[in-house]
mmCIF file of C-alpha atoms in Angstrom:
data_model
loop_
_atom_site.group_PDB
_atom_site.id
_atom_site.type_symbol
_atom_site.label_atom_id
_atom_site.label_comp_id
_atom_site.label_asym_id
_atom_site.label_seq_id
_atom_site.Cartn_x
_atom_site.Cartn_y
_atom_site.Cartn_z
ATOM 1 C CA UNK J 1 -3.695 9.235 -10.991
ATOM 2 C CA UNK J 2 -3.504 12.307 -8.777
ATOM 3 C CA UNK J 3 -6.162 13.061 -6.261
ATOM 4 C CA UNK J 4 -6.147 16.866 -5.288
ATOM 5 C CA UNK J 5 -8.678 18.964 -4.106
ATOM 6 C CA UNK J 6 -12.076 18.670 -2.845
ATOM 7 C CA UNK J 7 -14.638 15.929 -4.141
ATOM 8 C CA UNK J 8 -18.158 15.375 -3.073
ATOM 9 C CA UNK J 9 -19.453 12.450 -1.476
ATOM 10 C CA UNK J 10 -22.710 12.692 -3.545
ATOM 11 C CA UNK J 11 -26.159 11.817 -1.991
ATOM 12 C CA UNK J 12 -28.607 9.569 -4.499
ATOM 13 C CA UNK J 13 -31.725 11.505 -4.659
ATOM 14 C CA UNK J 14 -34.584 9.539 -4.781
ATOM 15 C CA UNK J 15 -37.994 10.246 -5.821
ATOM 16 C CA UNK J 16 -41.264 10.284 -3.319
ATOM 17 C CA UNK J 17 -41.416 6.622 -4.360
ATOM 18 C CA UNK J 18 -37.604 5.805 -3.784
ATOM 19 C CA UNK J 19 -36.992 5.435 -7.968
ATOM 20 C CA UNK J 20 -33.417 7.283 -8.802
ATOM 21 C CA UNK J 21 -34.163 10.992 -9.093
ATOM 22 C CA UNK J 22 -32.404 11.083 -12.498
ATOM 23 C CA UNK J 23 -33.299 14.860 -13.381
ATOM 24 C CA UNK J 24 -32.553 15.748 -9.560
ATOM 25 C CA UNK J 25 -29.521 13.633 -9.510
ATOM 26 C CA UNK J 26 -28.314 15.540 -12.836
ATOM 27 C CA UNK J 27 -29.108 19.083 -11.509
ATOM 28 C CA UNK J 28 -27.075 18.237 -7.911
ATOM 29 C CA UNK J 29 -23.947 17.453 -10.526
ATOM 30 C CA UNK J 30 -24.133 20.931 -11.992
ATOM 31 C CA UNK J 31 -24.588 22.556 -8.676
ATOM 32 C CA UNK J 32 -21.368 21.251 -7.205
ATOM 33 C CA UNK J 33 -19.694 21.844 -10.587
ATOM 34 C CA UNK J 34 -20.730 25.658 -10.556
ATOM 35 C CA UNK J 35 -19.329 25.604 -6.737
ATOM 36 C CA UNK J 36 -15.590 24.582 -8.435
ATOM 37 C CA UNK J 37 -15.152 21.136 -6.807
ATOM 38 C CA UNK J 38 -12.664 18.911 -8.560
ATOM 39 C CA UNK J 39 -14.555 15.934 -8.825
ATOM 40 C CA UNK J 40 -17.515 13.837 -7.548
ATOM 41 C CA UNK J 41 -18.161 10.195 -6.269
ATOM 42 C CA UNK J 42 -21.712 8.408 -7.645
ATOM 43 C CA UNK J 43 -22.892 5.163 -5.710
ATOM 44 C CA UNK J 44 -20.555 6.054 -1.979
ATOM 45 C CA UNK J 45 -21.334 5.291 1.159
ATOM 46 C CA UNK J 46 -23.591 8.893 1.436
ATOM 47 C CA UNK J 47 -24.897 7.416 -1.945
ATOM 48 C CA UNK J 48 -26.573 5.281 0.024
ATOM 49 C CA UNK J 49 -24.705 2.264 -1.304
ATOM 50 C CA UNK J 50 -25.919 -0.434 1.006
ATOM 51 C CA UNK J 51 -29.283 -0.169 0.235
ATOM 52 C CA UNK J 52 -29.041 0.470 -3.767
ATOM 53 C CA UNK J 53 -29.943 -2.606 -6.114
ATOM 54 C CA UNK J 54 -26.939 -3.347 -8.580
ATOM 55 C CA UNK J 55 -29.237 -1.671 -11.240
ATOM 56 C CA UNK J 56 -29.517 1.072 -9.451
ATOM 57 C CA UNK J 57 -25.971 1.478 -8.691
ATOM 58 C CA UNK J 58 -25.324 0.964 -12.300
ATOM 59 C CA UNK J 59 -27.633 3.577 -13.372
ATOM 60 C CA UNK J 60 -25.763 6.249 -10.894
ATOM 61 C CA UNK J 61 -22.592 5.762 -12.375
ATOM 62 C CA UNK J 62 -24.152 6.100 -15.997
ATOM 63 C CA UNK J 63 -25.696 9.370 -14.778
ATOM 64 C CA UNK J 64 -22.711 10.558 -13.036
ATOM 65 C CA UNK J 65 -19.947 9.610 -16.361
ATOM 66 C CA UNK J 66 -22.630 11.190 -18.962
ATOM 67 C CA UNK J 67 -23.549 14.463 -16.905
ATOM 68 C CA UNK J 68 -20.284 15.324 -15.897
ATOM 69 C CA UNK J 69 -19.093 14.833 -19.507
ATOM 70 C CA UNK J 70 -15.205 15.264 -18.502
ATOM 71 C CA UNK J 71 -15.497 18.353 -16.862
ATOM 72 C CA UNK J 72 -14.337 16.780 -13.249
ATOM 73 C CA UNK J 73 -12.807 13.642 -12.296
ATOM 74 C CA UNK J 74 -15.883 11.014 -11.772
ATOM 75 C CA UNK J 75 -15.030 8.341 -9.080
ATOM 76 C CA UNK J 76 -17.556 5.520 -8.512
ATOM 77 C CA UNK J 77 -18.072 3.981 -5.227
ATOM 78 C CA UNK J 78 -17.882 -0.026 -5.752
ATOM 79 C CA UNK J 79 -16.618 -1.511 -2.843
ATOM 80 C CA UNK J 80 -18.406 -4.379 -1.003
ATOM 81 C CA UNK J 81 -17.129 -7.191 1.156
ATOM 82 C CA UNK J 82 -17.044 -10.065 -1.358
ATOM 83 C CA UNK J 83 -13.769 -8.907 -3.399
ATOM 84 C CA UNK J 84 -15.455 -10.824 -6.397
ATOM 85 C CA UNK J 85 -18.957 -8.392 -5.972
ATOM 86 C CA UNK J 86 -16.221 -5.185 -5.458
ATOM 87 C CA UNK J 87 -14.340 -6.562 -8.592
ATOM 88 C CA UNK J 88 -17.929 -7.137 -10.808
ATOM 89 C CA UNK J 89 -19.048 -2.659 -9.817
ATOM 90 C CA UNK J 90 -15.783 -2.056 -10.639
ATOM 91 C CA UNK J 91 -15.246 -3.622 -13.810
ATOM 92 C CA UNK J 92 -18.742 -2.182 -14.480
ATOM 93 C CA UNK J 93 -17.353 1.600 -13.851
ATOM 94 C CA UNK J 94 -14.688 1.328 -15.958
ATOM 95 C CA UNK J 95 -16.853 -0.006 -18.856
ATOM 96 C CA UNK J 96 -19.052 3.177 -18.219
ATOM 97 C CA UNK J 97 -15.925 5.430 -18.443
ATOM 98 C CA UNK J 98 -15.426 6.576 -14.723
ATOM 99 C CA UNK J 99 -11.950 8.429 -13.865
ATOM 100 C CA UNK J 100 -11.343 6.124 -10.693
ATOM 101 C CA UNK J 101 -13.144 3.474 -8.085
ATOM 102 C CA UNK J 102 -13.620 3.830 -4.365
ATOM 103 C CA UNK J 103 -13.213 0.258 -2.716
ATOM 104 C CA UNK J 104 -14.828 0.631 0.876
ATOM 105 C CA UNK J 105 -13.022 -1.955 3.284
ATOM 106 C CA UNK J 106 -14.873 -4.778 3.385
ATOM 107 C CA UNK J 107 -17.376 -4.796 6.323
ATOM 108 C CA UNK J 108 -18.298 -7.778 8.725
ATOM 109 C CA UNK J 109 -16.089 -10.208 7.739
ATOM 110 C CA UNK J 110 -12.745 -7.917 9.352
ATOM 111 C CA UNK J 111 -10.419 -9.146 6.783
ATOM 112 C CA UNK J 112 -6.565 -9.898 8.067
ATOM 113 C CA UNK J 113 -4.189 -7.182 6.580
ATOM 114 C CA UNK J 114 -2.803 -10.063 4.090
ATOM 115 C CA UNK J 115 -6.460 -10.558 2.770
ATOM 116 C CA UNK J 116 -7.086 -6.464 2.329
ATOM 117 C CA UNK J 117 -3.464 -6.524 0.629
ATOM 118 C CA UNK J 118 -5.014 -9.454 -1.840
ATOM 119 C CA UNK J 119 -8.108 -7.504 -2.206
ATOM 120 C CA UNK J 120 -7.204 -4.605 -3.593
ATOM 121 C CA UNK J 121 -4.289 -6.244 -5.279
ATOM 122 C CA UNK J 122 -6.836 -8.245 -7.524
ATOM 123 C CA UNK J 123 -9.237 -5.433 -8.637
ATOM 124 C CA UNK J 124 -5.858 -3.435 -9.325
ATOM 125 C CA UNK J 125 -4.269 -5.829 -11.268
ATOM 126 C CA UNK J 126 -7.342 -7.149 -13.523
ATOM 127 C CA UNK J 127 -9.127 -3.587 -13.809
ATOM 128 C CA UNK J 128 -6.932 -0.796 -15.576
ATOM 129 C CA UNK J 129 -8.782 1.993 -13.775
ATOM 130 C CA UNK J 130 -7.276 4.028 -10.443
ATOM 131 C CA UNK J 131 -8.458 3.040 -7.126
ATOM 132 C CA UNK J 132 -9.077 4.967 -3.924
ATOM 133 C CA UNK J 133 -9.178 2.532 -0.687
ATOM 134 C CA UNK J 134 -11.012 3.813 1.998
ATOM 135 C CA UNK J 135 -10.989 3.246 5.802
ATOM 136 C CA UNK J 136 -13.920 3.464 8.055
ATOM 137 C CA UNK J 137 -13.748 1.752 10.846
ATOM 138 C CA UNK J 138 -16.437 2.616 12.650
ATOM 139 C CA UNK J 139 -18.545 1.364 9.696
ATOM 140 C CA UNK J 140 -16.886 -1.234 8.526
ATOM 141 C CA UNK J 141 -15.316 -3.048 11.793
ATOM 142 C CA UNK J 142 -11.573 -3.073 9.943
ATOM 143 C CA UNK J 143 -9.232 -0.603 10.732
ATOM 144 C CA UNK J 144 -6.607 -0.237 8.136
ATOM 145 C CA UNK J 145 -2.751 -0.048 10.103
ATOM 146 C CA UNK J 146 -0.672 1.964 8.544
ATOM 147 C CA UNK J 147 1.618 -0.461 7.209
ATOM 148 C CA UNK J 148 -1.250 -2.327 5.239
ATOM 149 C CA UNK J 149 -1.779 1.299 3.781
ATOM 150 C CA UNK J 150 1.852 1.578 2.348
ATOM 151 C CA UNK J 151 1.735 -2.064 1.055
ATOM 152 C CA UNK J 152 -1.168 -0.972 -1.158
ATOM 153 C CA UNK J 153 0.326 1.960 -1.991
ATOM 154 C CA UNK J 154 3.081 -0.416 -3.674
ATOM 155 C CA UNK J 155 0.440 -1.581 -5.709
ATOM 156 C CA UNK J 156 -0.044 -0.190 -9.388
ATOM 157 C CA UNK J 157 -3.307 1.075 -9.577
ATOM 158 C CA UNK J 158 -4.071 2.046 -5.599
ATOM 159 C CA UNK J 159 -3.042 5.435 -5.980
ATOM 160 C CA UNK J 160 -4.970 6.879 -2.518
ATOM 161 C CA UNK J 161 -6.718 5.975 0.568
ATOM 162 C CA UNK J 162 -9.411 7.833 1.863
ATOM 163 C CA UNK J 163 -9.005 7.843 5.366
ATOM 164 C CA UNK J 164 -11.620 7.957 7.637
ATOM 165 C CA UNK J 165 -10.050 6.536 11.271
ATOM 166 C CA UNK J 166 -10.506 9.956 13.071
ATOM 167 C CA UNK J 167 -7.049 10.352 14.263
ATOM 168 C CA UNK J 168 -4.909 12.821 12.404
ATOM 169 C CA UNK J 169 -1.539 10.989 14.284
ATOM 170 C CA UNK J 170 -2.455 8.119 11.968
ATOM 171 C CA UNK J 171 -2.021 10.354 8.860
ATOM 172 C CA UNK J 172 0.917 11.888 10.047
ATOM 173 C CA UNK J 173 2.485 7.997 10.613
ATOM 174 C CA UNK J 174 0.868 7.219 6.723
ATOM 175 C CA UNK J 175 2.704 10.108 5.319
ATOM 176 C CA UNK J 176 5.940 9.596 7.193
ATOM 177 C CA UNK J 177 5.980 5.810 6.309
ATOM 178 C CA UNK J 178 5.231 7.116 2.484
ATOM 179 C CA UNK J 179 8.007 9.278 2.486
ATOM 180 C CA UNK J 180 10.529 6.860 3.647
ATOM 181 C CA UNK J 181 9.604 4.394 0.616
ATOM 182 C CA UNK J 182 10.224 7.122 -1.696
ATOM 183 C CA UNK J 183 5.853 6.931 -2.349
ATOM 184 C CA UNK J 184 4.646 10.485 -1.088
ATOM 185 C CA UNK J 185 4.260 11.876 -4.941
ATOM 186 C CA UNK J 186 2.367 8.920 -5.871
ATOM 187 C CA UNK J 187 -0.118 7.691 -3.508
ATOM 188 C CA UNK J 188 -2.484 10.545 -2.021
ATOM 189 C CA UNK J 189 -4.297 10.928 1.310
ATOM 190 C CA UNK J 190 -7.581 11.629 1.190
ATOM 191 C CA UNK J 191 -9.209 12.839 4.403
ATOM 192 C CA UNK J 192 -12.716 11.172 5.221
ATOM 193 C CA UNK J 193 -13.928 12.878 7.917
ATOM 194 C CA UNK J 194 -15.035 16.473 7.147
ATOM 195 C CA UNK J 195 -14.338 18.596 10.685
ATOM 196 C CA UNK J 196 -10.367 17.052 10.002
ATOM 197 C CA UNK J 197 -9.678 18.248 6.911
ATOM 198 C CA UNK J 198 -7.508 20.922 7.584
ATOM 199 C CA UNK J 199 -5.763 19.308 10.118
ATOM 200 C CA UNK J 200 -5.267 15.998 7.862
ATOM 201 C CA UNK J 201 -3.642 18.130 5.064
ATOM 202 C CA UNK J 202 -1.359 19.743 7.044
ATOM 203 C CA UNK J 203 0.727 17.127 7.636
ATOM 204 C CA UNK J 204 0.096 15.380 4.215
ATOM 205 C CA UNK J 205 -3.395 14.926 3.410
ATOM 206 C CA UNK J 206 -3.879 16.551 -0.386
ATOM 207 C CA UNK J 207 -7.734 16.519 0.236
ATOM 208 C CA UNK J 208 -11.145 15.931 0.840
ATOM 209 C CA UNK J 209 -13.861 13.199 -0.258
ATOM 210 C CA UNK J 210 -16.598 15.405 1.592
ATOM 211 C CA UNK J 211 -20.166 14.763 2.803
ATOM 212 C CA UNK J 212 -21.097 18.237 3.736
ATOM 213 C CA UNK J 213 -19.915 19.618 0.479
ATOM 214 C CA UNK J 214 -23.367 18.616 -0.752
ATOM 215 C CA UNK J 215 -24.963 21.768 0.947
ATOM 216 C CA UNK J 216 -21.583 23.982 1.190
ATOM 217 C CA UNK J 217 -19.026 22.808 -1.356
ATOM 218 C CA UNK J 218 -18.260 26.840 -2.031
ATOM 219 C CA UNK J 219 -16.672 27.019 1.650
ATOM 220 C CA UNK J 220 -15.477 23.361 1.329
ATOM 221 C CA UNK J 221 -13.323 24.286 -2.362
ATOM 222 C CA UNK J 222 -12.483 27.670 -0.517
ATOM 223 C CA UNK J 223 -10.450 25.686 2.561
ATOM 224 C CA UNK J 224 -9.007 23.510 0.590
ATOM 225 C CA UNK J 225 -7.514 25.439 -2.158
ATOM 226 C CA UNK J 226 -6.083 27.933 0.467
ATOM 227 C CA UNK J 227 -4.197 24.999 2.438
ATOM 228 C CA UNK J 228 -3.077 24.086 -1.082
ATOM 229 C CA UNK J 229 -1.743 27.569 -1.420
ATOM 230 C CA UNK J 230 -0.167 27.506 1.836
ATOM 231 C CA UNK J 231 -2.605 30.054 3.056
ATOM 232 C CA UNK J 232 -3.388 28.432 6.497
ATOM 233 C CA UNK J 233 -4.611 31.995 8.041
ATOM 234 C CA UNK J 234 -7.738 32.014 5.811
ATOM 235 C CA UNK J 235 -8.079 28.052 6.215
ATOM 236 C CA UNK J 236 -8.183 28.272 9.311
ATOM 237 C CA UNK J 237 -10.852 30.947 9.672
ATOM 238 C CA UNK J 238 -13.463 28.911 6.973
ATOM 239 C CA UNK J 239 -12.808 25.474 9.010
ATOM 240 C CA UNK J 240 -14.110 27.413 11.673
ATOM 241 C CA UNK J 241 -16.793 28.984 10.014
ATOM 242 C CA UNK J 242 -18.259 25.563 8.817
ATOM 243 C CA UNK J 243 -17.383 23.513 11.984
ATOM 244 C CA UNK J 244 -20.547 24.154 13.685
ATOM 245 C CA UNK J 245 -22.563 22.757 10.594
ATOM 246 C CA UNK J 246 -20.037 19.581 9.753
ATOM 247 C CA UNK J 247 -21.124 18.599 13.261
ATOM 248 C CA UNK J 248 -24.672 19.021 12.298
ATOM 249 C CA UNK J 249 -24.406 17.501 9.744
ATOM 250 C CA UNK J 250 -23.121 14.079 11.295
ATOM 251 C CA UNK J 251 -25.541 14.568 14.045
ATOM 252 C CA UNK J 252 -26.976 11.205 13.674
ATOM 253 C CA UNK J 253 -25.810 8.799 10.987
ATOM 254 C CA UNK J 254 -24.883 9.858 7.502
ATOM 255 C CA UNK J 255 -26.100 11.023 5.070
ATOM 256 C CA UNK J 256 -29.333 11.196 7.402
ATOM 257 C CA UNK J 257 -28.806 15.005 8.228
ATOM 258 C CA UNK J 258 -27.113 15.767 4.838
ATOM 259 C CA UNK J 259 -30.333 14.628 3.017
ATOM 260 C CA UNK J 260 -32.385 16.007 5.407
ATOM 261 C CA UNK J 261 -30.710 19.610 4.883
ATOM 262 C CA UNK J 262 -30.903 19.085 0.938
ATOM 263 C CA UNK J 263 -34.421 18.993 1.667
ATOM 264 C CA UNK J 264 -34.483 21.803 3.644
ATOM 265 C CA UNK J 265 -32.628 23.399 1.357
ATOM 266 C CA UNK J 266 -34.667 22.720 -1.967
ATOM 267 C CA UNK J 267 -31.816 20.593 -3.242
ATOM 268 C CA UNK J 268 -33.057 17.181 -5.046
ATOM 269 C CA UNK J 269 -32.722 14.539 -2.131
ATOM 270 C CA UNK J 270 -35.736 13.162 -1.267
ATOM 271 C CA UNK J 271 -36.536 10.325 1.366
ATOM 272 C CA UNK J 272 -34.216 8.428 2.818
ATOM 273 C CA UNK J 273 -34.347 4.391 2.127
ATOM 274 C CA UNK J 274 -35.071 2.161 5.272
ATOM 275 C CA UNK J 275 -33.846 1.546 7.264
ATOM 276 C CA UNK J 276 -32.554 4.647 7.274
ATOM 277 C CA UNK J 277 -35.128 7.036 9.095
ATOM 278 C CA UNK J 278 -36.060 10.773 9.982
ATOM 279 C CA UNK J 279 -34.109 12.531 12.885
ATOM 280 C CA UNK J 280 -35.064 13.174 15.721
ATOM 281 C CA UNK J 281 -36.756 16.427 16.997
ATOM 282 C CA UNK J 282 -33.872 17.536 18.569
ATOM 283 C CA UNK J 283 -31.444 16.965 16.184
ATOM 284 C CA UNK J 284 -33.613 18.843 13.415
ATOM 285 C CA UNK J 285 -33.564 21.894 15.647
ATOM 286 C CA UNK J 286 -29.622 21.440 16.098
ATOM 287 C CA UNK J 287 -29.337 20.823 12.157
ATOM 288 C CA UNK J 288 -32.003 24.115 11.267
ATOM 289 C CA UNK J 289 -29.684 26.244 13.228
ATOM 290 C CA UNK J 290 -26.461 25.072 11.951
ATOM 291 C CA UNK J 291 -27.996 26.049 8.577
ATOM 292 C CA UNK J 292 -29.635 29.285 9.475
ATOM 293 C CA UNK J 293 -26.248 30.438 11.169
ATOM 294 C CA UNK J 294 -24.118 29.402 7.987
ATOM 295 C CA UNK J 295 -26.866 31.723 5.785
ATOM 296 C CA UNK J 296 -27.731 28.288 3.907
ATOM 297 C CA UNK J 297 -31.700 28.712 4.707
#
């Protein structure tokens, strides 16, 4: 499966007593819609995925397959660090009829590049549904080398990596090592880290799983269909009108600020589930400003 364009790292809204904010959760899927994004990921790390029951992470992908109704690509976040947990949310989105899976690198237990290989390898070959692997080291502890990355992209089934290391040398060593096994039309590079995008598709990256679309996902589709395009003048000018709010919005950890904004903003978000907790003073000011100078509030 091809993965091109810009896809939102949804937030699960929750209501004043932390239940799923099904209505909210529905209207956020038809606001990002409206904005043109190409598809949307239910149950993610922003989704708050560590602290979600299994219900609950069921019920998010139900919402997200049945509102979306085919109009974008639905990916469903169902990675964990037990592959057989990862393998039972995955199985369970492709019953529900999601487009693809995001497998988070398992976390804690720092797998050996042999056991991430195996990982992914097993959900791929039992589960006919497209997976996206994504790197995060500074959440998860593991940090995906690049040959580990090519190895799964020999795998039928991994057809991406969202890739979230912070170091846009890293992507330029993924693509290069892509290219030279003949796999840069079939495996995609995703970038993870909003304030890189532009930087991450230039030298490969087709493009974003993005946290910050929540709020701004008209700017977000904007940048990335003009580096598509090859228009890198008018990229460049809307990476730098959203930089100063990306960084807001990662102020403290996400999808803290994000939520927070959404709130701001009037957008279903609701609280935030512990232990998760408000931001600081400071960093409200910082995150009020970002959004008054981007004409959001």
């Amino acid at each position: 499966m091809n993965f091109e364009g810009t896809y939102v790292a949804m937030v699960t809204p929750f209501t004043q007593d932390e239940e799923i904010d099904e209505e909210g959760f529905r209207s956020n899927i038809n606001f990002l819609i409206e904005k043109g994004v190409n598809g949307l990921v239910g149950a993610g790390t922003t989704g708050e995925s560590a602290t979600i029951s299994h219900e609950e992470h069921h019920k998010v992908i139900d919402i997200l397959v049945d509102e979306v109704d085919g109009r974008v690509q639905t990916i469903a976040g169902t990675g964990s660090n037990a592959t057989s947990e990862a393998f039972s949310l995955t199985q369970y989105a492709y019953d529900a009829g999601a487009d693809a899976a995001l497998l988070i690198t398992p976390y804690y237990n720092k797998p050996q590049p042999q056991g991430l290989i195996d990982h992914y390898g097993c959900i791929a070959e039992k589960i006919d549904i497209p997976l996206i692997a994504y790197n995060v080291p500074s959440r998860t502890g593991t940090n995906m080398d690049v040959e580990t990355i090519v190895e799964l992209a020999k795998i039928d089934g991994v057809d991406a990596v969202k890739e979230a290391s912070g170091s846009v040398d890293k992507v330029s060593d993924i693509y290069r090592a892509l290219t030279h096994e003949g796999l840069e039309d079939d495996f995609n590079i995703l970038s993870g880290e909003d304030s890189l995008t532009m930087p991450i598709m230039a030298v490969g990256g087709t493009g974003v799983i993005s946290a910050s679309a929540n709020i701004d996902a008209k700017r977000m589709v904007l940048m990335v269909d003009s580096i598509l395009n090859d228009d890198y003048t008018r990229a460049m000018e809307l990476h730098y009108e959203m930089l100063e709010l990306i960084r807001a919005l990662f102020v403290e950890s996400n999808p803290v600020p994000v939520k927070t904004a959404m709130n701001i903003m009037g957008l279903p978000s609701g609280p935030l589930r512990a232990p998760l907790a408000e931001m600081r003073e400071e960093n409200l000011e910082i995150l009020k400003k970002a959004l008054k100078d981007s004409n959001l509030i």
